[in-house]
XYZ file of C-alpha atoms in Angstrom:
295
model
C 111.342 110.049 94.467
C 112.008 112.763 97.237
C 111.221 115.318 94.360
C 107.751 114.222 93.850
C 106.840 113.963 97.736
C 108.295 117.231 98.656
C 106.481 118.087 95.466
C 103.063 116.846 96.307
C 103.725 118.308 99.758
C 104.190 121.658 98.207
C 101.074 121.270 96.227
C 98.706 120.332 98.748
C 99.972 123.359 101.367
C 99.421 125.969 98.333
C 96.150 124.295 97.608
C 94.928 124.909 101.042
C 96.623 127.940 102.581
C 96.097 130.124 99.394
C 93.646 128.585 97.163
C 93.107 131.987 94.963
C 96.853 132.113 94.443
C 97.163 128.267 93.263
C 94.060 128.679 90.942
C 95.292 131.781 89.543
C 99.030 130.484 88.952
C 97.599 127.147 87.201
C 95.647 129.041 84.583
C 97.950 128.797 81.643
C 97.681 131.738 80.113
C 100.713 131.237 78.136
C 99.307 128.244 76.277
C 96.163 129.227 75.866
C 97.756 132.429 73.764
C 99.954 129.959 71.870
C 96.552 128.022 71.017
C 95.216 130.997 69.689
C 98.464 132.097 67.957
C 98.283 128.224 66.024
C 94.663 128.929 65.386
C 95.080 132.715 63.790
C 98.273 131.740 62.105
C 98.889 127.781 61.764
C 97.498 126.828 58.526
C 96.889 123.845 56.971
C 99.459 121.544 59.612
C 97.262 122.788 62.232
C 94.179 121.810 60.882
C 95.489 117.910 60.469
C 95.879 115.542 63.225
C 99.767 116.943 63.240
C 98.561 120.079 65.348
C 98.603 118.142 68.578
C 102.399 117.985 67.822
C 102.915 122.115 67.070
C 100.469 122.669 69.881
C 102.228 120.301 72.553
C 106.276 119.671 71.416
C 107.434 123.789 71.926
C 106.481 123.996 75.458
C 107.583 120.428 76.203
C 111.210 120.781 74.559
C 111.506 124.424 76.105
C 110.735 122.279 79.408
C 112.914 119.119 78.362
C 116.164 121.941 77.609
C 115.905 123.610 80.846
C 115.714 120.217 83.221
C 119.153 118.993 80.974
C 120.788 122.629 81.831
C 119.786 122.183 85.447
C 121.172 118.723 85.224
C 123.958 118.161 87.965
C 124.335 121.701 88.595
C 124.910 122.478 92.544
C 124.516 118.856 93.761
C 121.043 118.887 91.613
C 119.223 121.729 93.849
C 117.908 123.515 90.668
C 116.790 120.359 89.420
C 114.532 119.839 93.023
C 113.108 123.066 92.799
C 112.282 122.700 88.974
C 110.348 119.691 89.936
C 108.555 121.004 93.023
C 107.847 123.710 91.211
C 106.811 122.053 87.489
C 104.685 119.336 89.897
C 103.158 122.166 91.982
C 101.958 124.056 89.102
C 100.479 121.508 87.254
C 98.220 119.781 90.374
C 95.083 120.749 90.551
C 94.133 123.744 88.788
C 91.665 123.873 91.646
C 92.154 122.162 95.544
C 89.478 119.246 95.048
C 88.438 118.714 98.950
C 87.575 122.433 98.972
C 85.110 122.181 95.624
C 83.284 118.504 97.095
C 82.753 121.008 100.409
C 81.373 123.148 98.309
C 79.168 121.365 96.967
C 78.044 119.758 100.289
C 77.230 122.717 102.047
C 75.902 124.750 98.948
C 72.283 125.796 100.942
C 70.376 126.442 97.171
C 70.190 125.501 94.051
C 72.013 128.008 92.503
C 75.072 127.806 94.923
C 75.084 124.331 94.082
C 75.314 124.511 90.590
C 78.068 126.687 90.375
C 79.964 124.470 93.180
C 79.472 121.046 90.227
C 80.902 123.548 87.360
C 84.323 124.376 89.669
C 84.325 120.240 90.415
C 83.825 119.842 86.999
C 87.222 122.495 86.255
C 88.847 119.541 85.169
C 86.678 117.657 82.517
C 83.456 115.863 83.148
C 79.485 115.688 83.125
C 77.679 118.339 85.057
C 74.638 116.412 86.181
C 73.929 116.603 89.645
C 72.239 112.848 90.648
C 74.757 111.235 93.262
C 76.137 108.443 91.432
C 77.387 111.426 88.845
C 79.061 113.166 91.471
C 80.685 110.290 92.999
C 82.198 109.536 89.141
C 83.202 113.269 88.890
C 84.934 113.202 92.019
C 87.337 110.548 90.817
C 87.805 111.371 87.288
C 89.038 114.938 88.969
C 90.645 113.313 91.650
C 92.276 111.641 88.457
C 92.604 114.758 86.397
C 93.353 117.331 89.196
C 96.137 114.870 90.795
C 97.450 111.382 90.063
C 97.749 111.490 86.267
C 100.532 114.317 86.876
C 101.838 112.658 90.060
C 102.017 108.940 87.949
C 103.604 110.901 84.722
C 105.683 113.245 86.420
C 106.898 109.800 88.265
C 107.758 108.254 84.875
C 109.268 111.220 82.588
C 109.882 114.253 85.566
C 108.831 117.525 84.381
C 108.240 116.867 81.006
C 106.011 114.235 81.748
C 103.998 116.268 84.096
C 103.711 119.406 82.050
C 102.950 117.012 78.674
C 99.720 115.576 80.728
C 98.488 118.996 81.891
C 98.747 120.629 78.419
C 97.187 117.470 76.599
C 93.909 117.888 79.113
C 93.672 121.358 79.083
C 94.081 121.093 74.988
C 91.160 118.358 75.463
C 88.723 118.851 77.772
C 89.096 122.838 79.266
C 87.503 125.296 77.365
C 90.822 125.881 75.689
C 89.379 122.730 73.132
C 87.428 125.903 71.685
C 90.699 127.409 70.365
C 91.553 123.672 68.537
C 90.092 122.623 64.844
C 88.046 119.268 64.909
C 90.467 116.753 63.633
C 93.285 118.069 66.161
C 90.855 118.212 68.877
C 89.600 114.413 68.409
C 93.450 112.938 68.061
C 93.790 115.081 71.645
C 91.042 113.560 72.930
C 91.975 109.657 72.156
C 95.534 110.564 73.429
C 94.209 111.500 76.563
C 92.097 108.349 77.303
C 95.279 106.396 76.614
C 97.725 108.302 78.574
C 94.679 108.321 81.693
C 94.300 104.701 80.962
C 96.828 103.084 82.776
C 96.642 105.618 86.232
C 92.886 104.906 86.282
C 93.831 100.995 86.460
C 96.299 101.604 89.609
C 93.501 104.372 90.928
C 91.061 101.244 90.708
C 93.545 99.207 92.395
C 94.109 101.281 94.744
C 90.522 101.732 95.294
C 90.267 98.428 96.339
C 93.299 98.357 98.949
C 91.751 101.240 101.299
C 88.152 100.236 100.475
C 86.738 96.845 100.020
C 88.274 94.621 97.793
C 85.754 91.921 96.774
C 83.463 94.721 96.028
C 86.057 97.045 93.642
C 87.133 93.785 91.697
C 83.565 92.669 91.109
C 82.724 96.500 90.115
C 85.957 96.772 87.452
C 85.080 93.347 85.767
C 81.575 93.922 84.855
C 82.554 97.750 83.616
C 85.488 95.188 81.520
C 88.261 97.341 83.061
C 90.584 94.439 81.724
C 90.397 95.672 78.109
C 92.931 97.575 76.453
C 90.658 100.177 75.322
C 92.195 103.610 76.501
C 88.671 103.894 78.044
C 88.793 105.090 81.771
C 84.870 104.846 82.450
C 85.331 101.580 84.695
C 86.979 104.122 86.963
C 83.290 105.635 88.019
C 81.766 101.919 88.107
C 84.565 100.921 90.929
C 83.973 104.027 92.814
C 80.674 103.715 93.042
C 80.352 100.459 93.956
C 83.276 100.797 96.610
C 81.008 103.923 97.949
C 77.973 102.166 98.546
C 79.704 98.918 99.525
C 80.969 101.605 102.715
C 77.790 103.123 103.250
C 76.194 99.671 104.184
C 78.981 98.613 106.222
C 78.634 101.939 107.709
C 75.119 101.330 108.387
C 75.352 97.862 109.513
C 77.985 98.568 112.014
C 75.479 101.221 113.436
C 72.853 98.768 113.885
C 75.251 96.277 115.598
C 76.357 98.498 118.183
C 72.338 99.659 118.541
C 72.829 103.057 117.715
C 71.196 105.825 115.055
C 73.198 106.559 111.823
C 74.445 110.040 112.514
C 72.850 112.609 109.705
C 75.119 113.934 107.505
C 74.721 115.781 103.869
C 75.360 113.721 100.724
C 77.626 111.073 102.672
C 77.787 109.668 99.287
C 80.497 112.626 98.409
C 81.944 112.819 101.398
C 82.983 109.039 101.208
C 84.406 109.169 97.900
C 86.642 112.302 98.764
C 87.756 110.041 101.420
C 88.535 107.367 98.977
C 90.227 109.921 97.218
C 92.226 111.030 100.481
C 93.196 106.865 101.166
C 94.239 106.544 97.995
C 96.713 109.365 97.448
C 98.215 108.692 101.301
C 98.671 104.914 99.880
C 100.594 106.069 96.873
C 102.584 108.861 98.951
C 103.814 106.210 101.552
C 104.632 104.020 98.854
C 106.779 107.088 97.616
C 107.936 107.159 101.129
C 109.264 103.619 101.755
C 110.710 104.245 98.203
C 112.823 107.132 99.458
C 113.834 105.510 102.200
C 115.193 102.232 100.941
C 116.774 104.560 98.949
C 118.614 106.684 101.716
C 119.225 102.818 103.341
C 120.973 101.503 100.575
């Protein structure tokens, strides 16, 4: 548990003191020339469903055989720093406050386009109508952040690398690189594996924002199937959004005063969701840690 808070600690700092040096370590490279290597030279196993096993299971037990040889090994400091760093590198690939300001302050049309493409790094639609946005911030919040956090939780390392390689396999341009049948098992893998994080993201949603709202807003998008579909994730968000904005609004005209201007406040308040929601899950981590040192 202290591994993954120093570790989100570690990732947030390099996200925001040197954001060109956090993109540029996250890009992969590596597996992106193994993709290519399966695609010149694979054959036939590649082709089946089967090459989402040759494309993920070398990385992952080259990953899995280094955290059992750091195992125990001077009072399990190599095995911190493997997950700092494994957890560090696999957040984002891009710092997500820093794109939705972006996009906010983008002054033309073209600025603001290519602001929605680096929000949209991770996976999504690029319309640019405000209810899309608010669902792309949280399916990147999602993608960009607590999918690794919740798996790297779960399995350590292993778990956090497996996410980030099944995604970018998925939904990064690196799905260009993958044959059809391959690229569709990826796909359905992904849903499943971002199934259960988008339910406790949804939960979690309605904790720091209004409740009544988020619960009403999961149950008509059905987020109570077992579907390994995550699109009741936008349908909470956006209704917990607006459900803010008119409180927002209403407490303005109670107190007699102006709403204070501000550009898309839609955005803004979802990144702020975003914010509540990961500070909710890192001082559950917290308390964790502690009861831990307590006991």
């Amino acid at each position: 548990m202290f591994t993954t808070l120093a570790a989100v600690l570690v990732a947030l700092a390099l996200g925001h003191v040197a954001p060109a040096a956090a993109a540029s370590l996250r890009r992969f490279d590596g597996f992106r020339r193994w993709l290519g290597w399966l695609d010149a030279r694979g054959g036939k196993a590649w082709q089946g469903p089967a090459g989402v096993a040759l494309a993920l299971l070398p990385p992952l037990l080259l990953m899995a055989l280094l955290a059992w040889l750091l195992r125990g090994v001077l009072f399990g400091l190599p095995s911190l720093l493997l997950g700092v760093a494994v957890l560090a590198w696999c957040w984002g690939p891009r710092d997500l406050d820093r794109d939705i300001e972006a996009i906010i302050d983008a002054d033309d049309a073209a600025t603001r386009q290519a602001a929605v493409r680096n929000l949209q790094a991770a996976g999504g639609s690029l319309r640019e109508d405000i209810p899309s946005l608010v669902e792309a911030t949280v399916l990147n919040a999602l993608r960009r952040w607590f999918a690794v956090l919740f798996w790297f939780l779960l399995l350590g390392p292993v778990g956090a690398l497996g996410y980030r390689l099944l995604a970018l396999m998925a939904e990064s341009p690196m799905r260009a690189r993958v044959p059809v049948e391959p690229l569709a098992l990826a796909q359905r893998l992904l849903g499943w594996i971002e199934w259960p994080v988008a339910q406790l993201m949804a939960f979690s949603m309605a904790l720091v924002g209004n409740f009544d709202t988020a619960w009403k807003a999961w149950r008509q998008a059905h987020g109570e199937r077992l579907a390994g579909n995550i699109g009741f994730l936008g349908a909470v968000a956006r209704a917990s959004v607006n459900a803010e904005l008119r409180e927002d609004a209403h407490d303005y005209t109670e107190a007699g005063l102006l709403p204070v201007w501000q550009r898309l406040p839609d955005l803004r308040d979802a990144m702020s969701l975003v914010w509540r929601m990961l500070l909710l899950w890192l001082a559950i981590l917290a308390l964790l840690v502690i009861a831990g040192w307590v006991t």
